[in-house]
Amino acid sequence: MAEEIVRAEGLKKTFTLSRKQQKIEKTGETRRVAVDGLSFSAYRGEIYGLLGPNGAGKTTTLRMLSTLIRPDAGDAFICGHSVVKDPAKVRDEIGFMTSELKLEGFFTPDYLFDFFGAMHGVEKGVLAQRKRELFSKFGIDKFAEVQVKNLSTGMLQKVSLVIAIVHDPSVVIFDEPTNGLDVLTAKVVTDFLSELKAMGKSILLSTHIFSLVEKLCDRVGVIIDGRMAAEGTLDEISKGDLETSFFDLYHSIKGETV
């Protein structure tokens, strides 16, 4: 039986809308439920994808799993540790990467890797070895002393990735891993995700890109309006065509006709 590595139980998160947000969205709502009772499990050595449109609650879910925000209700367990009760232990087990990660422009990849490695308590000799391997794999070694503000978007994404896994985590969480990347950099990232899986890592990713799910994911959870609309293997979810199946499900939930 597959070993359960991630278990979400009834996660819920509600946000307050600012007046500016209300005006932009032309709504009188003051509160919005981003995630509404979400439950699912992911297992060792698999890539689990959260698929859904923008605003479905994917990013909020991953941020709760990564202990960046606290759920209003429910809980999640990473390698047996509660994100609510044991967030520090959860952070030891995970690497979290998002395209929205903001790195100070005057720091260099070399400095940032050492800084985050020290923060995670990685021994200096191990840290130096991981830096050599990861910087070489992603071509960062040539830019190790270049300030972040002078790096391309693709190189910045690679730097963000190696920082996220500096401590060799057992669970890797990626929010829209190929968002904004050129095709070459996107392939480097997706190939590395497959390598991590082959190493026995457990990977959670969010995306709205059907081809990415079809290429990488062993199982997928479809999120619509903060709820789990469907979950299973690609064959169980897609019935031969993931995009068509997704939109059939979406319109059925929304009560719309195509």
CSV table of C-alpha atoms in Angstrom, one decimal:
chain,number,residue,atom,x,y,z
A,1,MET,CA,0.0,0.0,0.0
A,2,ALA,CA,1.3,3.5,-0.9
A,3,GLU,CA,2.6,5.6,1.9
A,4,GLU,CA,0.6,8.7,2.6
A,5,ILE,CA,2.8,11.7,2.8
A,6,VAL,CA,0.4,14.6,2.6
A,7,ARG,CA,-3.2,14.6,3.9
A,8,ALA,CA,-5.5,17.6,3.9
A,9,GLU,CA,-8.6,17.4,6.0
A,10,GLY,CA,-11.4,19.9,5.5
A,11,LEU,CA,-9.2,22.9,4.9
A,12,LYS,CA,-11.0,26.2,4.8
A,13,LYS,CA,-9.8,29.8,4.3
A,14,THR,CA,-11.7,33.0,4.0
A,15,PHE,CA,-10.3,36.5,3.1
A,16,THR,CA,-11.6,40.0,3.7
A,17,LEU,CA,-12.0,42.0,0.5
A,18,SER,CA,-10.6,45.5,0.6
A,19,ARG,CA,-12.6,48.4,-0.8
A,20,LYS,CA,-10.2,48.6,-3.7
A,21,GLN,CA,-10.8,44.9,-4.5
A,22,GLN,CA,-14.6,45.3,-4.2
A,23,LYS,CA,-14.4,48.2,-6.6
A,24,ILE,CA,-12.2,46.4,-9.1
A,25,GLU,CA,-14.4,43.3,-9.0
A,26,LYS,CA,-17.7,45.3,-8.9
A,27,THR,CA,-19.0,43.4,-5.9
A,28,GLY,CA,-20.5,44.2,-2.6
A,29,GLU,CA,-19.0,41.2,-0.9
A,30,THR,CA,-16.8,41.9,2.1
A,31,ARG,CA,-15.7,38.3,2.6
A,32,ARG,CA,-14.7,35.6,0.2
A,33,VAL,CA,-14.2,31.9,0.8
A,34,ALA,CA,-11.1,30.9,-1.1
A,35,VAL,CA,-10.9,27.3,0.1
A,36,ASP,CA,-14.0,25.5,1.3
A,37,GLY,CA,-13.6,22.2,3.1
A,38,LEU,CA,-10.9,20.8,0.9
A,39,SER,CA,-9.6,17.2,1.6
A,40,PHE,CA,-7.2,15.0,-0.4
A,41,SER,CA,-4.1,12.8,0.0
A,42,ALA,CA,-0.8,12.5,-1.8
A,43,TYR,CA,1.6,9.6,-1.6
A,44,ARG,CA,5.3,9.0,-1.5
A,45,GLY,CA,7.0,9.1,-4.9
A,46,GLU,CA,4.1,10.6,-6.9
A,47,ILE,CA,3.4,13.9,-8.5
A,48,TYR,CA,0.0,15.2,-7.4
A,49,GLY,CA,-1.5,18.1,-9.4
A,50,LEU,CA,-4.1,20.6,-8.3
A,51,LEU,CA,-5.8,21.7,-11.5
A,52,GLY,CA,-8.2,24.6,-11.7
A,53,PRO,CA,-8.8,28.1,-13.1
A,54,ASN,CA,-7.4,31.3,-11.6
A,55,GLY,CA,-9.1,32.1,-8.4
A,56,ALA,CA,-10.1,28.4,-7.7
A,57,GLY,CA,-8.1,28.3,-4.4
A,58,LYS,CA,-5.0,26.4,-5.6
A,59,THR,CA,-2.4,28.9,-4.4
A,60,THR,CA,-4.3,29.4,-1.1
A,61,THR,CA,-4.3,25.6,-0.6
A,62,LEU,CA,-0.5,25.3,-1.2
A,63,ARG,CA,0.2,28.3,1.1
A,64,MET,CA,-1.7,26.6,3.9
A,65,LEU,CA,0.2,23.3,3.3
A,66,SER,CA,3.4,25.3,3.4
A,67,THR,CA,2.5,27.0,6.7
A,68,LEU,CA,2.6,30.5,5.1
A,69,ILE,CA,-1.0,31.1,6.1
A,70,ARG,CA,-3.1,29.4,8.7
A,71,PRO,CA,-6.4,27.7,7.8
A,72,ASP,CA,-9.5,29.0,9.4
A,73,ALA,CA,-10.7,25.4,9.9
A,74,GLY,CA,-9.4,22.0,9.2
A,75,ASP,CA,-5.8,20.8,9.2
A,76,ALA,CA,-3.2,19.2,7.0
A,77,PHE,CA,-0.4,16.7,7.7
A,78,ILE,CA,2.9,16.6,6.0
A,79,CYS,CA,5.0,13.5,6.9
A,80,GLY,CA,2.7,13.1,9.9
A,81,HIS,CA,3.2,16.7,11.1
A,82,SER,CA,0.3,19.1,11.5
A,83,VAL,CA,0.5,22.4,9.7
A,84,VAL,CA,-1.5,23.9,12.5
A,85,LYS,CA,0.2,22.4,15.6
A,86,ASP,CA,3.7,21.7,14.2
A,87,PRO,CA,4.5,24.2,11.5
A,88,ALA,CA,8.3,24.2,12.2
A,89,LYS,CA,8.5,20.5,11.7
A,90,VAL,CA,6.4,20.8,8.5
A,91,ARG,CA,8.9,23.4,7.2
A,92,ASP,CA,11.8,21.0,7.8
A,93,GLU,CA,10.1,18.5,5.4
A,94,ILE,CA,9.1,20.7,2.6
A,95,GLY,CA,10.5,23.0,-0.1
A,96,PHE,CA,8.0,25.6,-1.4
A,97,MET,CA,8.5,27.4,-4.7
A,98,THR,CA,6.3,30.1,-6.2
A,99,SER,CA,6.8,32.5,-9.1
A,100,GLU,CA,5.8,35.2,-6.7
A,101,LEU,CA,8.8,34.7,-4.5
A,102,LYS,CA,10.5,38.1,-4.0
A,103,LEU,CA,14.3,38.1,-3.6
A,104,GLU,CA,16.2,41.3,-2.7
A,105,GLY,CA,17.8,42.6,-5.9
A,106,PHE,CA,21.2,43.3,-4.4
A,107,PHE,CA,21.9,39.8,-3.2
A,108,THR,CA,23.6,37.1,-5.4
A,109,PRO,CA,22.6,33.5,-6.0
A,110,ASP,CA,25.7,32.4,-4.1
A,111,TYR,CA,24.8,34.4,-1.0
A,112,LEU,CA,21.2,33.4,-1.1
A,113,PHE,CA,21.9,29.7,-1.3
A,114,ASP,CA,24.3,29.9,1.6
A,115,PHE,CA,21.8,32.1,3.6
A,116,PHE,CA,18.8,29.8,3.2
A,117,GLY,CA,21.0,26.7,3.7
A,118,ALA,CA,22.2,28.1,7.0
A,119,MET,CA,18.6,29.0,8.0
A,120,HIS,CA,17.7,25.3,7.4
A,121,GLY,CA,20.7,24.1,9.4
A,122,VAL,CA,22.4,22.4,6.5
A,123,GLU,CA,26.0,21.4,7.4
A,124,LYS,CA,28.6,23.6,5.5
A,125,GLY,CA,30.3,20.7,3.7
A,126,VAL,CA,26.9,19.3,2.5
A,127,LEU,CA,25.8,22.8,1.5
A,128,ALA,CA,28.8,23.4,-0.6
A,129,GLN,CA,28.4,20.1,-2.4
A,130,ARG,CA,24.7,20.7,-3.1
A,131,LYS,CA,25.5,24.2,-4.4
A,132,ARG,CA,28.1,22.8,-6.8
A,133,GLU,CA,25.6,20.1,-8.1
A,134,LEU,CA,22.5,22.3,-8.4
A,135,PHE,CA,24.3,25.4,-9.7
A,136,SER,CA,25.9,23.2,-12.4
A,137,LYS,CA,22.7,21.4,-13.3
A,138,PHE,CA,20.8,24.7,-13.8
A,139,GLY,CA,23.6,26.8,-15.3
A,140,ILE,CA,23.6,29.1,-12.3
A,141,ASP,CA,27.3,28.7,-11.7
A,142,LYS,CA,28.1,31.3,-14.4
A,143,PHE,CA,25.8,33.8,-12.6
A,144,ALA,CA,26.6,32.9,-9.0
A,145,GLU,CA,28.0,36.4,-8.2
A,146,VAL,CA,25.5,38.4,-10.4
A,147,GLN,CA,23.0,40.5,-8.4
A,148,VAL,CA,19.5,39.1,-8.6
A,149,LYS,CA,18.2,42.4,-10.1
A,150,ASN,CA,20.3,41.7,-13.1
A,151,LEU,CA,19.2,38.2,-13.8
A,152,SER,CA,16.7,37.1,-16.5
A,153,THR,CA,13.2,35.9,-15.5
A,154,GLY,CA,14.3,32.3,-16.4
A,155,MET,CA,17.5,32.4,-14.4
A,156,LEU,CA,15.6,34.0,-11.4
A,157,GLN,CA,13.2,31.1,-11.5
A,158,LYS,CA,16.1,28.6,-11.4
A,159,VAL,CA,17.6,30.4,-8.5
A,160,SER,CA,14.3,30.3,-6.7
A,161,LEU,CA,14.0,26.6,-7.3
A,162,VAL,CA,17.4,25.7,-6.0
A,163,ILE,CA,16.8,27.8,-2.9
A,164,ALA,CA,13.5,26.0,-2.3
A,165,ILE,CA,15.3,22.6,-2.2
A,166,VAL,CA,18.6,23.7,-0.6
A,167,HIS,CA,17.9,21.4,2.4
A,168,ASP,CA,16.9,18.3,0.2
A,169,PRO,CA,13.3,18.2,1.4
A,170,SER,CA,11.2,15.0,1.1
A,171,VAL,CA,8.1,17.0,-0.1
A,172,VAL,CA,8.4,19.6,-2.8
A,173,ILE,CA,5.5,22.1,-3.4
A,174,PHE,CA,5.4,24.1,-6.6
A,175,ASP,CA,2.8,26.9,-7.3
A,176,GLU,CA,2.5,27.2,-11.1
A,177,PRO,CA,6.0,25.9,-11.7
A,178,THR,CA,6.3,27.0,-15.4
A,179,ASN,CA,4.4,30.3,-15.1
A,180,GLY,CA,6.1,33.0,-17.1
A,181,LEU,CA,9.0,30.8,-18.3
A,182,ASP,CA,10.3,30.4,-21.8
A,183,VAL,CA,10.0,27.0,-23.3
A,184,LEU,CA,13.6,26.1,-22.6
A,185,THR,CA,13.6,27.0,-19.0
A,186,ALA,CA,10.1,25.4,-18.5
A,187,LYS,CA,11.5,22.1,-19.9
A,188,VAL,CA,14.5,22.3,-17.5
A,189,VAL,CA,12.0,22.7,-14.6
A,190,THR,CA,9.6,19.9,-15.7
A,191,ASP,CA,12.5,17.5,-16.3
A,192,PHE,CA,13.8,18.2,-12.8
A,193,LEU,CA,10.4,17.5,-11.3
A,194,SER,CA,10.5,14.1,-13.0
A,195,GLU,CA,14.0,13.5,-11.6
A,196,LEU,CA,12.8,14.4,-8.1
A,197,LYS,CA,10.0,11.9,-8.5
A,198,ALA,CA,12.5,9.2,-9.5
A,199,MET,CA,14.5,10.0,-6.4
A,200,GLY,CA,11.4,9.1,-4.3
A,201,LYS,CA,10.3,12.7,-3.5
A,202,SER,CA,6.7,13.6,-3.2
A,203,ILE,CA,5.6,16.5,-5.3
A,204,LEU,CA,2.6,18.7,-5.2
A,205,LEU,CA,2.0,21.3,-7.9
A,206,SER,CA,-0.7,23.7,-8.9
A,207,THR,CA,-1.5,24.6,-12.5
A,208,HIS,CA,-4.1,25.6,-15.0
A,209,ILE,CA,-2.1,24.0,-17.9
A,210,PHE,CA,-3.6,20.8,-19.1
A,211,SER,CA,-0.5,19.6,-20.9
A,212,LEU,CA,1.6,20.0,-17.8
A,213,VAL,CA,-0.8,17.8,-15.8
A,214,GLU,CA,-0.9,15.2,-18.6
A,215,LYS,CA,2.9,15.1,-18.8
A,216,LEU,CA,3.8,15.0,-15.1
A,217,CYS,CA,1.0,14.0,-12.8
A,218,ASP,CA,0.2,10.6,-11.5
A,219,ARG,CA,-3.0,11.8,-9.8
A,220,VAL,CA,-4.9,15.1,-10.0
A,221,GLY,CA,-7.4,17.0,-8.0
A,222,VAL,CA,-9.7,19.4,-9.8
A,223,ILE,CA,-10.5,22.5,-7.7
A,224,ILE,CA,-13.5,24.7,-8.6
A,225,ASP,CA,-14.6,27.5,-6.3
A,226,GLY,CA,-12.4,26.2,-3.5
A,227,ARG,CA,-13.9,22.7,-3.5
A,228,MET,CA,-12.7,19.4,-4.8
A,229,ALA,CA,-14.8,18.7,-7.8
A,230,ALA,CA,-13.0,15.5,-8.9
A,231,GLU,CA,-10.0,13.5,-7.9
A,232,GLY,CA,-8.2,10.5,-9.3
A,233,THR,CA,-5.7,9.2,-11.9
A,234,LEU,CA,-5.5,10.9,-15.2
A,235,ASP,CA,-7.5,8.0,-16.8
A,236,GLU,CA,-10.2,8.4,-14.1
A,237,ILE,CA,-10.4,12.1,-14.5
A,238,SER,CA,-9.9,12.7,-18.2
A,239,LYS,CA,-11.7,9.8,-19.8
A,240,GLY,CA,-9.4,10.2,-22.8
A,241,ASP,CA,-9.3,14.1,-23.0
A,242,LEU,CA,-8.4,16.1,-19.9
A,243,GLU,CA,-9.3,19.5,-21.3
A,244,THR,CA,-12.8,18.4,-22.5
A,245,SER,CA,-13.5,16.5,-19.3
A,246,PHE,CA,-12.5,19.5,-17.2
A,247,PHE,CA,-14.8,21.9,-19.1
A,248,ASP,CA,-17.7,19.5,-19.0
A,249,LEU,CA,-17.2,19.3,-15.2
A,250,TYR,CA,-16.8,23.0,-14.9
A,251,HIS,CA,-19.9,23.9,-16.8
A,252,SER,CA,-21.9,21.2,-15.0
A,253,ILE,CA,-20.9,22.7,-11.6
A,254,LYS,CA,-21.6,26.2,-12.7
A,255,GLY,CA,-24.9,25.2,-14.2
A,256,GLU,CA,-23.8,26.6,-17.6
A,257,THR,CA,-24.3,25.3,-21.1
A,258,VAL,CA,-21.7,25.5,-23.8
